[in-house]
Coordinates of C-alpha atoms in Angstrom, one line a residue:
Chain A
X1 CA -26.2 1.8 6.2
X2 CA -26.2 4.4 9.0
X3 CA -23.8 3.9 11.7
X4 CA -20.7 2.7 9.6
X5 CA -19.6 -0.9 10.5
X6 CA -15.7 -1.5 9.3
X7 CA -13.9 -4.9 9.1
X8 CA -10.9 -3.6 11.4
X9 CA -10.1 -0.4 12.6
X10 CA -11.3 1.8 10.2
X11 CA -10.2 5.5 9.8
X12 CA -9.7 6.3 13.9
X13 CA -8.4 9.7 13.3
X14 CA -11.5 10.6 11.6
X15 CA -15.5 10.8 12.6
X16 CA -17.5 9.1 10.3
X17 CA -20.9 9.8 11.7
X18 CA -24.0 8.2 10.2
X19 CA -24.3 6.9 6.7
X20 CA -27.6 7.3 5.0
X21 CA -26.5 6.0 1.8
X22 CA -26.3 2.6 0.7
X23 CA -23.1 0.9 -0.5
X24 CA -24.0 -2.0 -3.0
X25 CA -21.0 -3.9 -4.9
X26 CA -21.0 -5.8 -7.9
X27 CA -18.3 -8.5 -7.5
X28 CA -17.5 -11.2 -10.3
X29 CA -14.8 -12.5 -12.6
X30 CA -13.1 -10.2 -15.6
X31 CA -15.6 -10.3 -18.7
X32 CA -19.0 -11.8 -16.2
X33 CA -20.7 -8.6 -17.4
X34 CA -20.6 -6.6 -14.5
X35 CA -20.3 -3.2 -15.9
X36 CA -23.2 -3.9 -18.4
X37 CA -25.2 -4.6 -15.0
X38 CA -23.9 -1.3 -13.2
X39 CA -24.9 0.6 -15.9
X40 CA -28.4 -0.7 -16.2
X41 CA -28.9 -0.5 -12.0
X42 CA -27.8 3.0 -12.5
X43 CA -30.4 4.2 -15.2
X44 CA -33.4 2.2 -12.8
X45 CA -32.6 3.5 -9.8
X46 CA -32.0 7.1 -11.1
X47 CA -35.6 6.3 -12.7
X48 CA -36.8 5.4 -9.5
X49 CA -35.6 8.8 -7.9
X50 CA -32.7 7.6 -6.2
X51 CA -29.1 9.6 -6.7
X52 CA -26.7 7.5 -7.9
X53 CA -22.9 7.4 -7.6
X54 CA -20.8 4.6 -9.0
X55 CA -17.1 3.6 -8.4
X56 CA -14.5 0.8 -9.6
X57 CA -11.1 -0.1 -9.1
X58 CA -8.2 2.4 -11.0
X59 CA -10.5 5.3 -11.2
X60 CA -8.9 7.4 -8.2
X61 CA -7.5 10.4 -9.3
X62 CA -4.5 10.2 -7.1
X63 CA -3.4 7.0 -8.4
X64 CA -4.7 6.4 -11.7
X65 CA -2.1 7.4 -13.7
X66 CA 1.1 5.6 -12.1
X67 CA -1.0 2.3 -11.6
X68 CA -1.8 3.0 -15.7
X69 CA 1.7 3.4 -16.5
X70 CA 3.3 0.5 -13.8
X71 CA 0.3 -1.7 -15.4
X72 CA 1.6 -1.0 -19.0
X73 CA 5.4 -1.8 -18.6
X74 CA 4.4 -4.6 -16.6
X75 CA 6.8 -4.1 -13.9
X76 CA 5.0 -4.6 -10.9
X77 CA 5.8 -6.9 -8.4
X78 CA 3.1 -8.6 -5.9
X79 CA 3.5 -6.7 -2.9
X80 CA 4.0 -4.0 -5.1
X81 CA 1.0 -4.7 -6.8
X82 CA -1.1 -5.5 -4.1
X83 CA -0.6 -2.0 -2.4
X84 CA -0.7 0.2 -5.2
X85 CA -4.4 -0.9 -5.5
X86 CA -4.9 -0.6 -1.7
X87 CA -4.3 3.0 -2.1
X88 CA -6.0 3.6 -5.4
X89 CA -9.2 1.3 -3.2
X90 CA -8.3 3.7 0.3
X91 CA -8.8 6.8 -1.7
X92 CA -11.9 6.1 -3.7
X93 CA -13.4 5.0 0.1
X94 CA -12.4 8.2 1.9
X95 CA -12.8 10.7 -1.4
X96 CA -15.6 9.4 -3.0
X97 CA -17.5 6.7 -1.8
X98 CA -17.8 7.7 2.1
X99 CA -18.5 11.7 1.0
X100 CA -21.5 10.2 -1.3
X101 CA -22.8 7.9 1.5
X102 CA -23.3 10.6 3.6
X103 CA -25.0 12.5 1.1
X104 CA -27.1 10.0 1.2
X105 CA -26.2 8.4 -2.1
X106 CA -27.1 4.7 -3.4
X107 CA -23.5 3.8 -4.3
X108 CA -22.8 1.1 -6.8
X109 CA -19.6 -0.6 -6.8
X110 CA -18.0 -2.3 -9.3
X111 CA -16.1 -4.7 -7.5
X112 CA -14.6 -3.8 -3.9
X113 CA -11.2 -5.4 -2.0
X114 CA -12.9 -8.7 -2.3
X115 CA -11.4 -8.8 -6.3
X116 CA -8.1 -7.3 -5.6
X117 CA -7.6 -9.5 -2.5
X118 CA -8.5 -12.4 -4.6
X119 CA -5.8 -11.2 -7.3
X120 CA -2.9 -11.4 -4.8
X121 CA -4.1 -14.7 -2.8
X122 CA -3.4 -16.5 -6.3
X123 CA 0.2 -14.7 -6.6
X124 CA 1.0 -16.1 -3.3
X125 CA 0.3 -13.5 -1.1
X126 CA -0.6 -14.3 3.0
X127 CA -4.7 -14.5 2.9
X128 CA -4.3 -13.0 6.8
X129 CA -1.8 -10.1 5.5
X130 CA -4.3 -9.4 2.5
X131 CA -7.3 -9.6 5.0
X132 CA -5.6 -7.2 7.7
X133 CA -5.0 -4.2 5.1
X134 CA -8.3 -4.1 4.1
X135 CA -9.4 -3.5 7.9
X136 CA -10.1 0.5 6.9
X137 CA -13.0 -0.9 4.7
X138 CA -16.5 -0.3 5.0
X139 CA -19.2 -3.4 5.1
X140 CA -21.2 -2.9 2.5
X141 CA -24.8 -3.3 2.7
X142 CA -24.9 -5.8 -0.3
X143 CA -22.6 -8.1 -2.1
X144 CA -24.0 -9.4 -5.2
X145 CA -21.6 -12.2 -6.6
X146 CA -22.1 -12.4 -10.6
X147 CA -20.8 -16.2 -10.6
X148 CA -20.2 -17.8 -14.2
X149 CA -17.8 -20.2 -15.7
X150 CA -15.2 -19.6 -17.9
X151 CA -16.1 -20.6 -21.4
X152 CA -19.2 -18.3 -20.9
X153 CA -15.7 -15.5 -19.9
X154 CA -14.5 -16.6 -23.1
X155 CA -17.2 -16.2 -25.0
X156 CA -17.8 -12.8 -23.6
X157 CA -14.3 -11.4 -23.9
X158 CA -13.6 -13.1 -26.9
X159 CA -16.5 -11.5 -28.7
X160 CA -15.9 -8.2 -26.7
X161 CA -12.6 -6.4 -25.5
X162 CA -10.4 -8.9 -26.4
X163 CA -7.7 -11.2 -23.4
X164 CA -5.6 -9.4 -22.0
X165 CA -2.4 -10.0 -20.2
X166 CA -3.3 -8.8 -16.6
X167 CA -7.1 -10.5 -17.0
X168 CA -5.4 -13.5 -18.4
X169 CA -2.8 -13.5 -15.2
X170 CA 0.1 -14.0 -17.8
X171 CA 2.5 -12.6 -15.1
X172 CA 2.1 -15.9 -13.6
X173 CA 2.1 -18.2 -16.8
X174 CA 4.1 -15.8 -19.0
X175 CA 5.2 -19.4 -21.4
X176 CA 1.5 -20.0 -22.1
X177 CA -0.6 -18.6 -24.5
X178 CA -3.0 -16.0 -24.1
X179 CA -5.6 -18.3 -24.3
X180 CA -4.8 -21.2 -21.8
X181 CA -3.5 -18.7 -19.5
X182 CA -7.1 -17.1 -18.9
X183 CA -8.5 -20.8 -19.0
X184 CA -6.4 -21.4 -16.0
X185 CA -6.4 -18.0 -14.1
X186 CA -9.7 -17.2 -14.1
X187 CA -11.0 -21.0 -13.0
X188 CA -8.5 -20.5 -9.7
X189 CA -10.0 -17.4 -9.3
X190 CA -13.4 -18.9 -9.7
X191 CA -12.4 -20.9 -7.0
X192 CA -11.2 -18.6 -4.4
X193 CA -14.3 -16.4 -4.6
X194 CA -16.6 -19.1 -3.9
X195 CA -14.5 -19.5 -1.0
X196 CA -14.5 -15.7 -0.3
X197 CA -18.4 -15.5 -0.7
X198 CA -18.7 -17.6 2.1
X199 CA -16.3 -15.8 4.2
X200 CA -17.6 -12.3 3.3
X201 CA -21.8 -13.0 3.0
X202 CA -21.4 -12.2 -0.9
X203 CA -25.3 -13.3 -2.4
X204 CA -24.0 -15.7 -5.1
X205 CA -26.2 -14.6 -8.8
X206 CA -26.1 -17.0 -11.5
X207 CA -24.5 -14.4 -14.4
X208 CA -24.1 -17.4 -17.2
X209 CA -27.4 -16.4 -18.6
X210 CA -28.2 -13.8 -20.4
X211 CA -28.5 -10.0 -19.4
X212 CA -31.9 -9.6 -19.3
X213 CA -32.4 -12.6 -17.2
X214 CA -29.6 -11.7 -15.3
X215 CA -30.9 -7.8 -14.1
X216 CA -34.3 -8.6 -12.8
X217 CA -32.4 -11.4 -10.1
X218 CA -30.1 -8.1 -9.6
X219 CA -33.1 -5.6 -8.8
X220 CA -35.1 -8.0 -6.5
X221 CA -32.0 -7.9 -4.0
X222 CA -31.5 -4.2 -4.1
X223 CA -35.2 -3.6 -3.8
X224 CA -35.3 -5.7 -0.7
X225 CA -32.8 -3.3 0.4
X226 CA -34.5 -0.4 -0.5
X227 CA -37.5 -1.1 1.2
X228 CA -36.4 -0.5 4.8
X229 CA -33.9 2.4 3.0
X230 CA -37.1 4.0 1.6
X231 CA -39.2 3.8 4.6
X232 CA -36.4 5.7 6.9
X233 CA -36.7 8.5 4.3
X234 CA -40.5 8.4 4.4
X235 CA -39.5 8.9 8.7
X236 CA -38.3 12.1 7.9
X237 CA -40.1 13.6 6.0
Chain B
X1 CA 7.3 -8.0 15.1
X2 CA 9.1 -8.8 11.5
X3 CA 10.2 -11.7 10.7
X4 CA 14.2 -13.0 11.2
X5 CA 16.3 -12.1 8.2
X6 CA 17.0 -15.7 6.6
X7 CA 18.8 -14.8 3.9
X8 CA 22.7 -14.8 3.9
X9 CA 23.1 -11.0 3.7
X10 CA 23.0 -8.5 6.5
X11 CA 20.4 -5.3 6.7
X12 CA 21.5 -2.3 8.7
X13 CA 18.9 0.5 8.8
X14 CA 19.1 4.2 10.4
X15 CA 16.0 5.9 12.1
X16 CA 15.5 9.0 13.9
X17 CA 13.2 12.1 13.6
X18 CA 14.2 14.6 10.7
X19 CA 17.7 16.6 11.8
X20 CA 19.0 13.6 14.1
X21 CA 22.1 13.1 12.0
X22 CA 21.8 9.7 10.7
X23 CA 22.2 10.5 7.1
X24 CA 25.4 11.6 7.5
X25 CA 26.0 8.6 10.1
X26 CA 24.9 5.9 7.2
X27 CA 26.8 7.8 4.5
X28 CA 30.2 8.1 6.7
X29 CA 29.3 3.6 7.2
X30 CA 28.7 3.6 3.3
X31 CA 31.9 4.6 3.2
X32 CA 33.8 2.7 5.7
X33 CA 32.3 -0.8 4.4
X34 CA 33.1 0.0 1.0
X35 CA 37.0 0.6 1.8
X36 CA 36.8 -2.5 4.0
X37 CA 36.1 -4.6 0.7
X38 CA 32.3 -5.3 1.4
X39 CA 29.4 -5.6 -1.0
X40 CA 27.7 -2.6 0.3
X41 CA 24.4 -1.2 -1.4
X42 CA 22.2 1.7 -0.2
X43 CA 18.7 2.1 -0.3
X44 CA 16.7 5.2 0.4
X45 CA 13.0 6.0 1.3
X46 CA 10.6 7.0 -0.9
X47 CA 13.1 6.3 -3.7
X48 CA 11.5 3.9 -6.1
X49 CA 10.7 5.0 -9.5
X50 CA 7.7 3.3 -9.8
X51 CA 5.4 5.6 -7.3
X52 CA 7.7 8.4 -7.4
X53 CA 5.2 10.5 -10.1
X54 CA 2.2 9.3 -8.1
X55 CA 3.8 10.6 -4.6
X56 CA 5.0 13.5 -6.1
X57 CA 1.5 14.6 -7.8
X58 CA -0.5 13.7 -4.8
X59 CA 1.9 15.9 -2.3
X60 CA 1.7 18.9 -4.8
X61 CA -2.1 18.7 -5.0
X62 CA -2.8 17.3 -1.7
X63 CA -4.5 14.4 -2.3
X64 CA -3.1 12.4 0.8
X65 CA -5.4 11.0 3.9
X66 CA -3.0 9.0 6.6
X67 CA -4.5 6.3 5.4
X68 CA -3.1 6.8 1.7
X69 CA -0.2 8.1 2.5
X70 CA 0.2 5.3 4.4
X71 CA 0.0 2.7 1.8
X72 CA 1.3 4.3 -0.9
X73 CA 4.6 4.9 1.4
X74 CA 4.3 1.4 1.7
X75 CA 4.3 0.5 -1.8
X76 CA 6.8 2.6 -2.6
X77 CA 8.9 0.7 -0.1
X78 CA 7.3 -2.8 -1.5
X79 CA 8.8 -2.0 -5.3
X80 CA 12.3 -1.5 -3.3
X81 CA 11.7 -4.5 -1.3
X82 CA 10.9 -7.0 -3.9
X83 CA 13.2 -5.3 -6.5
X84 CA 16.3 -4.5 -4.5
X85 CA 16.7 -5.1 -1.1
X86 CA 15.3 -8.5 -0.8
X87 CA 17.4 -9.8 -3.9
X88 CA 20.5 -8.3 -2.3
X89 CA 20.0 -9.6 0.5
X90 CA 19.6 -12.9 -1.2
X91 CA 23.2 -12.4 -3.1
X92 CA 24.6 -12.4 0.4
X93 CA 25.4 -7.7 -0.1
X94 CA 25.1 -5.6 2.7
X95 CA 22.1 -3.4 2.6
X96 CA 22.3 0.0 4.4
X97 CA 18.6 1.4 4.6
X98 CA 17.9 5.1 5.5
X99 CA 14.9 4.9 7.1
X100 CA 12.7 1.5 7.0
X101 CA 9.2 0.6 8.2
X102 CA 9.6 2.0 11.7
X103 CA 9.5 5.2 10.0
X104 CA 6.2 4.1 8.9
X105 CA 5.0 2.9 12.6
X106 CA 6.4 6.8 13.5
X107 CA 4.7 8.9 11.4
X108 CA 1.7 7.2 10.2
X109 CA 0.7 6.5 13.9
X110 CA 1.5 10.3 14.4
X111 CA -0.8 10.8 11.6
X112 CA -3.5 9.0 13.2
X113 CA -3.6 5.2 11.8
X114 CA -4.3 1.9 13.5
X115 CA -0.6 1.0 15.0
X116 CA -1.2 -3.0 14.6
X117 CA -2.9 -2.1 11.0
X118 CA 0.1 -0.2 9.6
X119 CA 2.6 -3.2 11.5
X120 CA 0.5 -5.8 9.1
X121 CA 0.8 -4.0 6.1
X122 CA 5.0 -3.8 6.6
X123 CA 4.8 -7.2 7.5
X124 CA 6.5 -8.3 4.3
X125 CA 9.9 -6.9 5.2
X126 CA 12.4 -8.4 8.0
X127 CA 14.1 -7.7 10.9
X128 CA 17.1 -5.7 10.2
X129 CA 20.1 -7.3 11.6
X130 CA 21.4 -3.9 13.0
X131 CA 18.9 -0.9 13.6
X132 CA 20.5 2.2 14.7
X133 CA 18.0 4.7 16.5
X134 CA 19.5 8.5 16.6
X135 CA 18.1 10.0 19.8
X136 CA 18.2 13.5 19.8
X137 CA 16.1 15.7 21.9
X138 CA 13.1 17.3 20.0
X139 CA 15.1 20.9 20.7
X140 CA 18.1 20.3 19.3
X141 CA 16.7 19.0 15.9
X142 CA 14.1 21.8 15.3
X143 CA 17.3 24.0 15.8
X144 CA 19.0 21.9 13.3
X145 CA 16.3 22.3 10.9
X146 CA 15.3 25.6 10.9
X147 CA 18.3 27.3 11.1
X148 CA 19.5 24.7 7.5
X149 CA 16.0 25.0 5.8
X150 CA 14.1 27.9 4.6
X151 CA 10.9 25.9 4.4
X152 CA 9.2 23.2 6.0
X153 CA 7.0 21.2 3.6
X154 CA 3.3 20.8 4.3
X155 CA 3.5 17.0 4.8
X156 CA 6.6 17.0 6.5
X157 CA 5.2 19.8 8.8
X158 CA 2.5 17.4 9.5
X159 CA 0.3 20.7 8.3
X160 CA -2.7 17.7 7.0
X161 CA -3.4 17.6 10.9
X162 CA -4.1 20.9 11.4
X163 CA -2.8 21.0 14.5
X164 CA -1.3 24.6 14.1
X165 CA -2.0 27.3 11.5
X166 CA 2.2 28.4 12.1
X167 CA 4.1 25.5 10.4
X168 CA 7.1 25.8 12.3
X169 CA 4.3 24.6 15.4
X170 CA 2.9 22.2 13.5
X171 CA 6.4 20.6 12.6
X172 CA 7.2 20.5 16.6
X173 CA 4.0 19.1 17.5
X174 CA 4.3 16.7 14.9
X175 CA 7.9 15.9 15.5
X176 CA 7.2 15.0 19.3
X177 CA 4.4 12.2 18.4
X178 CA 6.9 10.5 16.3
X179 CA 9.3 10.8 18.6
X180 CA 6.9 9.3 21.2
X181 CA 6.4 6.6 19.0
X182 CA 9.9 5.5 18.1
X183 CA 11.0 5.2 21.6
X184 CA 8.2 2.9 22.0
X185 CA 9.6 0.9 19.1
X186 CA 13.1 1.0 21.3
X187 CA 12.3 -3.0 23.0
X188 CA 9.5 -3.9 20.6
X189 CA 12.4 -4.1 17.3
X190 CA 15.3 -4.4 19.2
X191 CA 16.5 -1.0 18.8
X192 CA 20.6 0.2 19.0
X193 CA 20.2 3.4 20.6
X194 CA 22.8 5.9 19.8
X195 CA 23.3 9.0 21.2
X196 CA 22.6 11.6 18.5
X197 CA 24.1 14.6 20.8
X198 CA 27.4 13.4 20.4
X199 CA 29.7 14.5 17.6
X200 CA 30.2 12.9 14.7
X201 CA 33.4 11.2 14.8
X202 CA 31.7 9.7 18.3
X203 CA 29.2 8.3 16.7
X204 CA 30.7 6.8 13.8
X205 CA 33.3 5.1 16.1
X206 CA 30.2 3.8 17.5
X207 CA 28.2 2.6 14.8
X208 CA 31.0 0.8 13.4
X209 CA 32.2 -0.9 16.5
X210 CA 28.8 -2.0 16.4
X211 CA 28.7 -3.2 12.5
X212 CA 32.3 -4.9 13.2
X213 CA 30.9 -6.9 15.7
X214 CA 27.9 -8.0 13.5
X215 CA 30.1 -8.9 10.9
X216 CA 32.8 -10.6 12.9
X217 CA 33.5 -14.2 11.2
X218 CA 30.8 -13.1 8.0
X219 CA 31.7 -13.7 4.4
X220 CA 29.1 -12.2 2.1
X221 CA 28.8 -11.8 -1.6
X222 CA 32.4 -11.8 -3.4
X223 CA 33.5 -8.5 -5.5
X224 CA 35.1 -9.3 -8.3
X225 CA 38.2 -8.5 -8.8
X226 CA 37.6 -5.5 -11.6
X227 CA 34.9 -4.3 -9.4
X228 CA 37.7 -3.6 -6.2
X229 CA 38.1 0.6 -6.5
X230 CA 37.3 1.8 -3.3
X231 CA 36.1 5.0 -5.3
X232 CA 33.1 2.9 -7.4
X233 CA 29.9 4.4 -5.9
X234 CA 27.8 1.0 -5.6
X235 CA 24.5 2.2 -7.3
X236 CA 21.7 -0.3 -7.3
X237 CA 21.3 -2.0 -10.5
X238 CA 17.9 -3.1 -11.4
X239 CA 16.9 -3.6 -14.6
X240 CA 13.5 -3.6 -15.3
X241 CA 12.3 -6.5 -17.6
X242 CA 10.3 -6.1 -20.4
X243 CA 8.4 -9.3 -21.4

């Protein structure tokens, strides 16, 4: 990464400075197996000698346990919604991510805005306004899109952790069932990101087969990453 | 710019820097618009129950970057928005704000965000119909608050900015960029300036010549008839559902 590149304005009352680290994200529907993925990458990389540092959405410290508690009694509205993960998103960047970047960190992301943008485009939110508030984020160096269709969800989930009401968007349907709720959220959701990959340079990885096949796919895009990564370190030393 | 209230009810917000009187100026309306035989709620900032824990945690451990305290200001204001104001609004009340987004655009750009990025994020909420700006000069305020507070707090001293180790400075430098800001805001949101110098009574004679005008010819949301005792404070009423 280097010399930080943002989509708008950034953070101007702060100097960022270089960024040796690398920010890679793992985008991809609820259940596509992404956190299966992240920790596999993890236990490579670390193998390979890299330090690794990895982040996902409701794990900052600051918001973690309103969002919990608004999340449980199911009381949040869009907007509402929409900005209470902005700030739990803003303070990961700043606290966590953008610290371990410029310690030179490989930092794997599971899933950036790109998900929570997604989430508040289908609940009717303005695609511009949800663009614009994300202008503080950093580009990551690599978006890898873990596409797959909903029955193989289904499958996943069903055998897994289970539907539930946020992952099956039952604040929009709340008459349906569990079941044909999901069916219906996640294939609109489907549809948006293949719309967002395109917009935001995601690299689209075919996650309906099975994890083994899946990781190798994963580690041939990171590793042509790492190469130029690997030889500015070798410049150093 | 926000967009034009389209609903059938009327917004009137206050704003000024802290110690510019418009507290008391919005209670003393409250009030008066109550008596009058108006459906008058009141909103205040950083109120909602929703974020409060999270505010409150993050300000005791400080946790906050502008950027964060940005947004989850914003939210806060979002889970009023959507929950009260907007639905009030819809119903055809009055809804008196102290403080709304502009108090956003003051101290966040003081704080050191993106002016057009904190304007998008707000850009949910509309144009009040009324928005009263107290101008007071920076002097007179920090007199105001220091000689009715024993302590600044460290946010509201602006103390994250480290732009003096001596709070009191800190609060006055802070306190002047905000100030800055809001009299840019004066043209770009329609701004009623009102002399904040002047005394009370002076001002509320002016404020609600100015409401009475805005109201002239306006039927909004009916009391009913039990509801009519001018003494009823108008709470907001929002019941959360529970699916």
């Amino acid at each position: 990464m280097s010399k930080p590149i943002f989509y708008g304005a950034g953070f101007p009352y702060r100097e960022i400075g270089d960024l040796p680290g690398k920010l890679i994200v793992l985008e991809g529907s609820d259940g596509v197996g992404r956190s299966t993925q992240i920790k596999l990458l993890r236990h490579w990389l670390e193998d390979e000698g890299y330090a690794v540092s990895d982040t996902g959405l409701r794990r900052s410290e600051m918001t973690q346990r309103g969002l919990e508690d608004a999340r449980k009694g199911h009381t949040l509205s869009r907007i509402t919604m929409s900005l209470f993960y902005a700030t739990d998103f803003a303070d990961r960047l700043e606290n966590q991510i953008i610290p371990a970047l410029q310690a030179g960190f490989i930092v794997l992301s599971d899933r950036y805005f790109y998900s929570i943008m997604a989430r508040d485009i289908i609940r009717g939110a303005d695609p511009d306004w949800a663009h614009k508030i994300y202008g503080f984020a950093l580009k990551p160096d690599l978006i890898l899109y873990l596409k797959a269709d909903v029955t193989h969800l289904v499958s996943r989930l069903i055998h897994g952790r289970g539907l539930n009401y946020w992952e099956a968007g039952m604040d929009i349907h709340p008459l349906y069932n569990l079941y044909d709720s999901f069916v219906e959220y996640q294939s609109e959701l489907i549809l948006l990101f293949n719309q967002l990959s395109k917009d935001y340079g995601f690299i689209t990885i075919d996650a309906g087969r099975p994890v083994k096949q899946v990781f190798p796919d994963l580690q041939s895009q990171i590793m042509g990453l790492l190469e130029d990564f690997q030889s500015t370190l070798d410049e150093d030393e | 710019m926000l967009r034009k209230n389209t609903t059938p009810g009327k917004l009137i917000i206050v704003e000024g820097i802290d110690g510019s009187g418009k507290s008391t100026q919005i209670g003393l309306l409250y009030k008066w618009l109550q008596t009058q035989g108006y459906s008058v709620y009141f909103s205040e900032w950083n109120s909602s129950d929703l974020v409060k824990s999270t505010t409150k945690r993050a300000k005791k451990r400080r946790y906050f970057t502008p950027t964060t305290f940005s947004i989850l200001l914003c939210t806060d204001f979002a889970d009023r928005w959507e929950n009260q104001i907007l639905p009030l609004l819809k119903a055809g009340a009055i809804v008196l704000a102290d403080r709304y987004a502009f108090t956003a655009f003051g101290r966040d750009v003081a704080r050191g965000v993106d002016r057009e990025w904190v304007r998008n994020l707000y850009s949910f909420a509309m144009q009040p119909d009324i928005a009263l700006f107290f101008r007071v000069p920076l002097e007179v305020t920090i007199q105001r608050i220091t000689s009715t507070r024993s302590k600044i707090k460290y946010y509201e001293a602006g103390m994250d900015l480290n732009l003096s180790e001596s709070r009191i400075d800190s609060f006055k430098l802070f306190q002047r960029r905000i100030l800055s800001e809001y009299n840019n805001m004066v043209d770009e949101f329609d701004f009623t300036v009102i002399d904040g110098t002047l005394s009370v009574q002076v001002q509320q004679r002016l404020v609600r010549k100015i409401v009475k005008r805005e109201l002239e010819g306006w039927k909004g949301l009916a009391i009913p008839e039990y509801n009519l005792s001018p003494f009823k404070q108008n709470k907001i009423n929002h019941e959360k559902e529970v699916p």
